[in-house]
PDB file of C-alpha atoms in Angstrom:
ATOM      1  CA  UNK A 254      86.622 118.869 117.670  1.00 38.00           C
ATOM      2  CA  UNK A 255      85.979 115.798 115.532  1.00 42.00           C
ATOM      3  CA  UNK A 256      83.996 116.055 112.300  1.00 42.00           C
ATOM      4  CA  UNK A 257      82.373 113.135 110.488  1.00 44.00           C
ATOM      5  CA  UNK A 258      82.289 112.968 106.711  1.00 49.00           C
ATOM      6  CA  UNK A 259      81.548 109.802 104.729  1.00 51.00           C
ATOM      7  CA  UNK A 260      82.224 107.633 107.751  1.00 47.00           C
ATOM      8  CA  UNK A 261      85.604 109.329 108.165  1.00 53.00           C
ATOM      9  CA  UNK A 262      86.972 111.342 111.037  1.00 54.00           C
ATOM     10  CA  UNK A 263      88.559 114.711 110.335  1.00 56.00           C
ATOM     11  CA  UNK A 264      90.214 117.065 112.771  1.00 53.00           C
ATOM     12  CA  UNK A 265      90.446 120.810 112.596  1.00 57.00           C
ATOM     13  CA  UNK A 266      94.081 121.499 113.420  1.00 53.00           C
ATOM     14  CA  UNK A 267      93.198 124.761 115.149  1.00 56.00           C
ATOM     15  CA  UNK A 268      91.028 122.867 117.620  1.00 56.00           C
ATOM     16  CA  UNK A 269      93.455 120.132 118.663  1.00 52.00           C
ATOM     17  CA  UNK A 270      96.197 122.372 119.992  1.00 54.00           C
ATOM     18  CA  UNK A 271      98.759 121.746 117.305  1.00 53.00           C
ATOM     19  CA  UNK A 272     100.990 124.547 118.474  1.00 53.00           C
ATOM     20  CA  UNK A 273     100.434 124.146 122.199  1.00 55.00           C
ATOM     21  CA  UNK A 274     102.612 121.935 124.393  1.00 56.00           C
ATOM     22  CA  UNK A 275      99.780 121.469 126.875  1.00 69.00           C
ATOM     23  CA  UNK A 276      98.252 118.410 125.170  1.00 78.00           C
ATOM     24  CA  UNK A 277     101.064 117.713 122.705  1.00 82.00           C
ATOM     25  CA  UNK A 278     101.312 113.921 123.259  1.00 85.00           C
ATOM     26  CA  UNK A 279      97.574 113.636 122.558  1.00 84.00           C
ATOM     27  CA  UNK A 280      97.966 115.822 119.488  1.00 85.00           C
ATOM     28  CA  UNK A 281     100.755 113.556 118.203  1.00 89.00           C
ATOM     29  CA  UNK A 282      98.453 110.533 118.551  1.00 89.00           C
ATOM     30  CA  UNK A 283      95.640 112.434 116.818  1.00 88.00           C
ATOM     31  CA  UNK A 284      97.994 113.337 113.973  1.00 91.00           C
ATOM     32  CA  UNK A 285      98.936 109.687 113.464  1.00 93.00           C
ATOM     33  CA  UNK A 286      95.250 108.773 113.541  1.00 92.00           C
ATOM     34  CA  UNK A 287      94.525 111.388 110.882  1.00 92.00           C
ATOM     35  CA  UNK A 288      97.269 109.957 108.676  1.00 94.00           C
ATOM     36  CA  UNK A 289      95.988 106.391 109.069  1.00 94.00           C
ATOM     37  CA  UNK A 290      92.464 107.630 108.294  1.00 94.00           C
ATOM     38  CA  UNK A 291      93.713 109.030 104.965  1.00 95.00           C
ATOM     39  CA  UNK A 292      95.194 105.633 104.090  1.00 96.00           C
ATOM     40  CA  UNK A 293      91.855 103.996 104.940  1.00 95.00           C
ATOM     41  CA  UNK A 294      89.978 106.434 102.671  1.00 96.00           C
ATOM     42  CA  UNK A 295      92.294 105.539  99.781  1.00 97.00           C
ATOM     43  CA  UNK A 296      91.791 101.830 100.410  1.00 96.00           C
ATOM     44  CA  UNK A 297      88.012 102.333 100.246  1.00 96.00           C
ATOM     45  CA  UNK A 298      88.350 104.224  96.948  1.00 97.00           C
ATOM     46  CA  UNK A 299      90.429 101.406  95.451  1.00 98.00           C
ATOM     47  CA  UNK A 300      88.066  98.684  96.734  1.00 97.00           C
ATOM     48  CA  UNK A 301      85.008 100.517  95.375  1.00 97.00           C
ATOM     49  CA  UNK A 302      86.671 100.966  91.990  1.00 98.00           C
ATOM     50  CA  UNK A 303      87.635  97.291  91.801  1.00 98.00           C
ATOM     51  CA  UNK A 304      84.053  96.343  92.678  1.00 97.00           C
ATOM     52  CA  UNK A 305      82.640  98.541  89.900  1.00 98.00           C
ATOM     53  CA  UNK A 306      85.144  97.132  87.392  1.00 98.00           C
ATOM     54  CA  UNK A 307      84.258  93.584  88.383  1.00 97.00           C
ATOM     55  CA  UNK A 308      80.524  94.262  88.055  1.00 97.00           C
ATOM     56  CA  UNK A 309      81.183  95.773  84.610  1.00 97.00           C
ATOM     57  CA  UNK A 310      82.677  92.423  83.596  1.00 97.00           C
ATOM     58  CA  UNK A 311      86.289  93.514  83.311  1.00 97.00           C
ATOM     59  CA  UNK A 312      88.965  90.922  83.979  1.00 95.00           C
ATOM     60  CA  UNK A 313      90.749  91.423  87.298  1.00 97.00           C
ATOM     61  CA  UNK A 314      93.701  89.505  88.700  1.00 96.00           C
ATOM     62  CA  UNK A 315      93.326  87.443  91.861  1.00 96.00           C
ATOM     63  CA  UNK A 316      95.075  90.266  93.748  1.00 97.00           C
ATOM     64  CA  UNK A 317      91.876  92.315  93.441  1.00 97.00           C
ATOM     65  CA  UNK A 318      90.560  90.240  96.381  1.00 95.00           C
ATOM     66  CA  UNK A 319      93.848  90.232  98.288  1.00 96.00           C
ATOM     67  CA  UNK A 320      93.869  91.366 101.904  1.00 94.00           C
ATOM     68  CA  UNK A 321      96.838  93.678 101.314  1.00 92.00           C
ATOM     69  CA  UNK A 322      96.170  97.194 100.068  1.00 92.00           C
ATOM     70  CA  UNK A 323      99.287  97.260  97.882  1.00 92.00           C
ATOM     71  CA  UNK A 324      98.229  94.025  96.156  1.00 95.00           C
ATOM     72  CA  UNK A 325      94.814  95.546  95.374  1.00 96.00           C
ATOM     73  CA  UNK A 326      96.554  98.625  93.953  1.00 96.00           C
ATOM     74  CA  UNK A 327      98.621  96.343  91.715  1.00 96.00           C
ATOM     75  CA  UNK A 328      95.455  94.575  90.548  1.00 97.00           C
ATOM     76  CA  UNK A 329      93.837  97.900  89.725  1.00 98.00           C
ATOM     77  CA  UNK A 330      96.926  99.122  87.885  1.00 98.00           C
ATOM     78  CA  UNK A 331      97.057  95.847  85.947  1.00 97.00           C
ATOM     79  CA  UNK A 332      93.426  96.204  84.879  1.00 97.00           C
ATOM     80  CA  UNK A 333      93.991  99.804  83.802  1.00 98.00           C
ATOM     81  CA  UNK A 334      96.961  98.664  81.696  1.00 97.00           C
ATOM     82  CA  UNK A 335      94.698  96.292  79.733  1.00 97.00           C
ATOM     83  CA  UNK A 336      91.615  98.485  79.164  1.00 97.00           C
ATOM     84  CA  UNK A 337      91.015 101.988  77.933  1.00 96.00           C
ATOM     85  CA  UNK A 338      88.688 104.344  79.779  1.00 97.00           C
ATOM     86  CA  UNK A 339      88.561 107.189  77.248  1.00 95.00           C
ATOM     87  CA  UNK A 340      92.170 108.011  78.099  1.00 94.00           C
ATOM     88  CA  UNK A 341      91.593 108.388  81.853  1.00 97.00           C
ATOM     89  CA  UNK A 342      93.495 105.187  82.567  1.00 97.00           C
ATOM     90  CA  UNK A 343      96.845 106.915  81.970  1.00 97.00           C
ATOM     91  CA  UNK A 344      96.217 109.575  84.598  1.00 97.00           C
ATOM     92  CA  UNK A 345      94.736 106.973  86.963  1.00 98.00           C
ATOM     93  CA  UNK A 346      97.851 104.807  86.633  1.00 98.00           C
ATOM     94  CA  UNK A 347      99.987 107.855  87.467  1.00 97.00           C
ATOM     95  CA  UNK A 348      97.826 108.540  90.548  1.00 98.00           C
ATOM     96  CA  UNK A 349      98.203 104.888  91.590  1.00 97.00           C
ATOM     97  CA  UNK A 350     101.974 105.153  91.181  1.00 96.00           C
ATOM     98  CA  UNK A 351     102.003 108.312  93.300  1.00 95.00           C
ATOM     99  CA  UNK A 352      99.843 106.670  95.959  1.00 96.00           C
ATOM    100  CA  UNK A 353     102.073 103.585  96.058  1.00 94.00           C
ATOM    101  CA  UNK A 354     104.938 105.881  97.045  1.00 92.00           C
ATOM    102  CA  UNK A 355     102.792 107.229  99.885  1.00 93.00           C
ATOM    103  CA  UNK A 356     101.991 103.659 100.973  1.00 90.00           C
ATOM    104  CA  UNK A 357     105.648 103.133 101.787  1.00 85.00           C
ATOM    105  CA  UNK A 358     105.170 105.395 104.803  1.00 89.00           C
ATOM    106  CA  UNK A 359     101.977 103.678 106.018  1.00 90.00           C
ATOM    107  CA  UNK A 360     103.628 100.703 107.715  1.00 83.00           C
ATOM    108  CA  UNK A 361     106.410 102.886 109.035  1.00 83.00           C
ATOM    109  CA  UNK A 362     103.866 105.285 110.532  1.00 90.00           C
ATOM    110  CA  UNK A 363     101.365 102.690 111.750  1.00 89.00           C
ATOM    111  CA  UNK A 364     103.776 100.358 113.502  1.00 88.00           C
ATOM    112  CA  UNK A 365     106.449 102.677 114.801  1.00 91.00           C
ATOM    113  CA  UNK A 366     106.812 104.141 118.237  1.00 93.00           C
ATOM    114  CA  UNK A 367     106.015 107.847 118.250  1.00 92.00           C
ATOM    115  CA  UNK A 368     107.736 110.119 120.722  1.00 93.00           C
ATOM    116  CA  UNK A 369     106.399 113.615 121.179  1.00 92.00           C
ATOM    117  CA  UNK A 370     109.230 116.139 121.305  1.00 92.00           C
ATOM    118  CA  UNK A 371     109.121 119.884 121.895  1.00 89.00           C
ATOM    119  CA  UNK A 372     109.917 120.418 118.207  1.00 92.00           C
ATOM    120  CA  UNK A 373     107.486 117.818 116.836  1.00 93.00           C
ATOM    121  CA  UNK A 374     107.741 114.058 116.764  1.00 95.00           C
ATOM    122  CA  UNK A 375     110.318 111.288 116.445  1.00 95.00           C
ATOM    123  CA  UNK A 376     109.147 108.143 114.707  1.00 94.00           C
ATOM    124  CA  UNK A 377     111.116 105.056 115.727  1.00 92.00           C
ATOM    125  CA  UNK A 378     110.465 101.955 113.616  1.00 89.00           C
ATOM    126  CA  UNK A 379     110.125  98.590 115.271  1.00 82.00           C
ATOM    127  CA  UNK A 380     113.220  96.472 114.978  1.00 76.00           C
ATOM    128  CA  UNK A 381     112.569  93.240 113.124  1.00 66.00           C
ATOM    129  CA  UNK A 382     114.953  90.343 112.827  1.00 63.00           C
ATOM    130  CA  UNK A 383     115.537  90.189 109.095  1.00 64.00           C
ATOM    131  CA  UNK A 384     118.018  88.452 106.853  1.00 65.00           C
ATOM    132  CA  UNK A 385     119.313  91.803 105.634  1.00 65.00           C
ATOM    133  CA  UNK A 386     119.714  93.104 109.183  1.00 60.00           C
ATOM    134  CA  UNK A 387     119.312  96.671 107.927  1.00 70.00           C
ATOM    135  CA  UNK A 388     117.767  98.897 110.559  1.00 72.00           C
ATOM    136  CA  UNK A 389     115.557 101.759 109.479  1.00 78.00           C
ATOM    137  CA  UNK A 390     116.715 104.896 111.261  1.00 87.00           C
ATOM    138  CA  UNK A 391     114.273 107.012 113.293  1.00 91.00           C
ATOM    139  CA  UNK A 392     112.688 109.932 111.499  1.00 93.00           C
ATOM    140  CA  UNK A 393     112.099 113.314 113.106  1.00 96.00           C
ATOM    141  CA  UNK A 394     109.414 115.717 111.923  1.00 95.00           C
ATOM    142  CA  UNK A 395     108.845 119.250 113.102  1.00 95.00           C
ATOM    143  CA  UNK A 396     105.307 120.386 113.805  1.00 92.00           C
ATOM    144  CA  UNK A 397     105.241 122.122 110.433  1.00 94.00           C
ATOM    145  CA  UNK A 398     106.702 118.974 108.853  1.00 95.00           C
ATOM    146  CA  UNK A 399     103.903 116.935 110.402  1.00 94.00           C
ATOM    147  CA  UNK A 400     101.289 119.256 108.906  1.00 92.00           C
ATOM    148  CA  UNK A 401     103.028 119.193 105.530  1.00 94.00           C
ATOM    149  CA  UNK A 402     103.179 115.377 105.587  1.00 95.00           C
ATOM    150  CA  UNK A 403      99.458 115.134 106.361  1.00 94.00           C
ATOM    151  CA  UNK A 404      98.566 117.731 103.711  1.00 94.00           C
ATOM    152  CA  UNK A 405     100.644 115.901 101.069  1.00 95.00           C
ATOM    153  CA  UNK A 406      99.048 112.603 102.030  1.00 95.00           C
ATOM    154  CA  UNK A 407      95.537 114.070 101.843  1.00 95.00           C
ATOM    155  CA  UNK A 408      96.235 115.705  98.473  1.00 96.00           C
ATOM    156  CA  UNK A 409      97.548 112.471  96.984  1.00 96.00           C
ATOM    157  CA  UNK A 410      94.554 110.533  98.327  1.00 97.00           C
ATOM    158  CA  UNK A 411      92.089 113.087  96.990  1.00 97.00           C
ATOM    159  CA  UNK A 412      93.667 113.048  93.514  1.00 97.00           C
ATOM    160  CA  UNK A 413      93.547 109.231  93.480  1.00 98.00           C
ATOM    161  CA  UNK A 414      89.908 109.238  94.606  1.00 98.00           C
ATOM    162  CA  UNK A 415      88.896 111.771  91.960  1.00 98.00           C
ATOM    163  CA  UNK A 416      90.659 109.920  89.147  1.00 98.00           C
ATOM    164  CA  UNK A 417      89.154 106.594  90.195  1.00 98.00           C
ATOM    165  CA  UNK A 418      85.751 108.305  90.012  1.00 98.00           C
ATOM    166  CA  UNK A 419      86.366 108.832  86.291  1.00 98.00           C
ATOM    167  CA  UNK A 420      87.331 105.178  85.906  1.00 98.00           C
ATOM    168  CA  UNK A 421      84.174 104.000  87.707  1.00 98.00           C
ATOM    169  CA  UNK A 422      82.013 106.291  85.561  1.00 98.00           C
ATOM    170  CA  UNK A 423      83.514 104.827  82.381  1.00 98.00           C
ATOM    171  CA  UNK A 424      83.721 101.183  83.488  1.00 98.00           C
ATOM    172  CA  UNK A 425      80.739 100.056  81.399  1.00 97.00           C
ATOM    173  CA  UNK A 426      82.292 101.574  78.249  1.00 96.00           C
ATOM    174  CA  UNK A 427      85.843 100.288  78.846  1.00 96.00           C
ATOM    175  CA  UNK A 428      87.453  98.585  75.873  1.00 95.00           C
ATOM    176  CA  UNK A 429      90.394  96.175  75.824  1.00 95.00           C
ATOM    177  CA  UNK A 430      93.620  97.780  74.672  1.00 90.00           C
ATOM    178  CA  UNK A 431      94.813  95.946  71.530  1.00 86.00           C
ATOM    179  CA  UNK A 432      97.989  93.951  72.094  1.00 80.00           C
ATOM    180  CA  UNK A 433     100.700  94.364  69.531  1.00 66.00           C
TER     181      UNK A 433
END
């Protein structure tokens, strides 16, 4: 069963047969979709925060309008390093740092080939011709590992979203941090 919340799709694990082999390949695809949805929610939180900061007249780098999510995160982090939001900027920068670590798995997850296995899933990255010629090895996750990955991702996204809510609420009162 699919549930809508804030234009987002959420699955109840108990209803998509997570521990049944009957529809396991479909469940694997649903799991990847859930993970990508969490990344999209975080990108919306960052974009909304940047918009509020811009409307409050705070200086943002050109990366705030960049197409890439990581560039927008950098722009947000840069802004938070130059203004104070009643102390909330420190925690927000930590949440951004934590989320950036999660972003490392987004491309890997989004563009890899997933193979449903009896134990869980194998994620095989696409092979790109690079100068370094370093291949990323496949990654195997058990079913429990898949659930843990999704739960960790959702927790990190939620913490980022909540902290950015504090930043948005204080945007009008933000003050430049004095440079030494």
